[in-house]
Amino acid sequence: MSISALQQEIREWLARRQAILLAHNYQPPEIQDLADFLGDSLGLSLTASQTPAKMIVFAGVHFMAETAAILCPDKTVLLPRLDVGCYMADTITPEALRRRKAELPGVPVVTYVNSSAAVKAESDICCTSANAVRVVNSLAADRVLMVPDKNLALYTARHTAKEVLFWEGCCNIHDALTAAQVQACREAHPQALFLAHPECRPEVLALADAIRSTSGMLEYVRTSPATEFIIGTEQGIIYTLQRQNPGKIFHSPSPGLLCPDMKRITLEDILTALKEERYRITLPEEVRQKALRAVTRMLAVPRD
Ligand code: 13P
Ligand code: SF4
């Protein structure tokens, strides 16, 4: 079946199931084009929490569908494949976090949404790359523990007066980007601005003209008078950047900026998911309730 025929059939099934398709900015072009909502982790969580749809089909990775299941217990949340993990989310377990908390009594835990529901359930509040500094500043404590992304924690520490303790986790895709790769790309494209995701290493962020979440990058480029950009995040976003800004030029500083988990779901998977209502993402109610407190608390932090 052609891509457009598959997309048409998926649209019909979405309507039949009263479903909405949510997709992350790193998804392949044919899924981005089809999505009812395309966004970063914060936008996806907000949309899941507000949609009147009966069913949410998630084109992203496992923790994103789990976040929808945390927020929407009365909706059916489908993830078209189960083998879409996240390297970073796997760098922490609830048991390991409980042990660390025991060493730090009274220190609130701020957990990046790139984590399992069970880890969120052990946390005081969640954050995303779009709101980490605001979330940390919203807390009364002078000292916080941020998990699991060390790079996001170090970035946040530079933008808050609070002491930020970190966990030794990272995204292997963003952490592999080196300052030398960025500098080489800058030399090849001296007019270009460099935009970086806060999951990049500190020495890479030090070279950035702007540090943003994926949707933050889309907004930055849309409103910037500059016409050429080096994009320091997963390459999937370049499709939307190009579509929204046909006159502008984009470069990736490294061929390694490709997340295999974000590329696994296909249109065929989405169609099968809708027809067979698979794979339903559900959580033990106790875990869901505890994780919900941390996610809801994050969503209540005012946006700038
Ligand atoms: P955003 O929330 O910025 O889209 O990031 C999600 C992610 O997985 C980055 O690697
Ligand atoms: Fe996880 Fe990194 Fe892939 Fe984002 S890019 S989903 S943090 S492995």
PDB file of C-alpha atoms and ligand atoms in Angstrom, residues 24-26 39-44 61 63-64 86 88 112-114 128-130 171 173-174 197-199 212-216 233-234 237 259 262, ligand 1:
ATOM      1  CA  HIS A  24       7.096  13.361  19.033  1.00  0.00           C
ATOM      2  CA  ASN A  25       9.195  15.795  16.985  1.00  0.00           C
ATOM      3  CA  TYR A  26      11.776  13.034  16.267  1.00  0.00           C
ATOM      4  CA  GLY A  39       5.410  18.226  19.920  1.00  0.00           C
ATOM      5  CA  ASP A  40       7.968  17.948  22.678  1.00  0.00           C
ATOM      6  CA  SER A  41       7.462  15.942  25.871  1.00  0.00           C
ATOM      7  CA  LEU A  42       5.763  18.836  27.668  1.00  0.00           C
ATOM      8  CA  GLY A  43       3.365  19.577  24.796  1.00  0.00           C
ATOM      9  CA  LEU A  44       2.547  15.875  24.413  1.00  0.00           C
ATOM     10  CA  VAL A  61       8.842   5.979  22.979  1.00  0.00           C
ATOM     11  CA  PHE A  63       7.895   6.547  28.662  1.00  0.00           C
ATOM     12  CA  MET A  64       5.815   9.024  26.626  1.00  0.00           C
ATOM     13  CA  CYS A  86      14.822   5.067  25.844  1.00  0.00           C
ATOM     14  CA  MET A  88      18.222   7.417  29.344  1.00  0.00           C
ATOM     15  CA  TYR A 112      12.961  14.174  34.015  1.00  0.00           C
ATOM     16  CA  VAL A 113       9.947  12.757  32.168  1.00  0.00           C
ATOM     17  CA  ASN A 114      12.354  10.491  30.252  1.00  0.00           C
ATOM     18  CA  THR A 128      10.898  18.242  30.902  1.00  0.00           C
ATOM     19  CA  SER A 129      13.670  19.904  28.932  1.00  0.00           C
ATOM     20  CA  ALA A 130      11.275  22.840  28.401  1.00  0.00           C
ATOM     21  CA  CYS A 171      20.938  10.170  26.587  1.00  0.00           C
ATOM     22  CA  ILE A 173      22.593  10.035  21.441  1.00  0.00           C
ATOM     23  CA  HIS A 174      22.982  13.612  22.746  1.00  0.00           C
ATOM     24  CA  HIS A 197      19.227  20.459  23.430  1.00  0.00           C
ATOM     25  CA  PRO A 198      19.954  20.503  27.187  1.00  0.00           C
ATOM     26  CA  GLU A 199      20.714  16.754  27.047  1.00  0.00           C
ATOM     27  CA  ARG A 212      15.969  24.706  23.890  1.00  0.00           C
ATOM     28  CA  SER A 213      13.631  21.687  24.048  1.00  0.00           C
ATOM     29  CA  THR A 214      12.671  20.342  20.623  1.00  0.00           C
ATOM     30  CA  SER A 215       9.529  22.509  20.395  1.00  0.00           C
ATOM     31  CA  GLY A 216      11.540  25.419  21.796  1.00  0.00           C
ATOM     32  CA  THR A 233      19.469  17.380  18.639  1.00  0.00           C
ATOM     33  CA  GLU A 234      18.039  14.266  16.975  1.00  0.00           C
ATOM     34  CA  ILE A 237      13.248  17.485  13.883  1.00  0.00           C
ATOM     35  CA  CYS A 259      17.647   7.751  17.963  1.00  0.00           C
ATOM     36  CA  MET A 262      12.274   6.986  17.758  1.00  0.00           C
TER      37      MET A 262
HETATM   38  P1  13P B   1      11.896  17.134  24.218  1.00  0.00           P
HETATM   39  O1  13P B   1      10.980  17.099  25.396  1.00  0.00           O
HETATM   40  O2  13P B   1      12.772  18.351  24.168  1.00  0.00           O
HETATM   41  O3  13P B   1      11.168  16.928  22.941  1.00  0.00           O
HETATM   42  O4  13P B   1      12.949  15.933  24.391  1.00  0.00           O
HETATM   43  C1  13P B   1      12.568  14.587  24.412  1.00  0.00           C
HETATM   44  C2  13P B   1      13.700  13.707  24.181  1.00  0.00           C
HETATM   45  O5  13P B   1      13.602  12.510  24.222  1.00  0.00           O
HETATM   46  C3  13P B   1      14.979  14.307  23.906  1.00  0.00           C
HETATM   47  O6  13P B   1      15.924  13.333  23.644  1.00  0.00           O
END
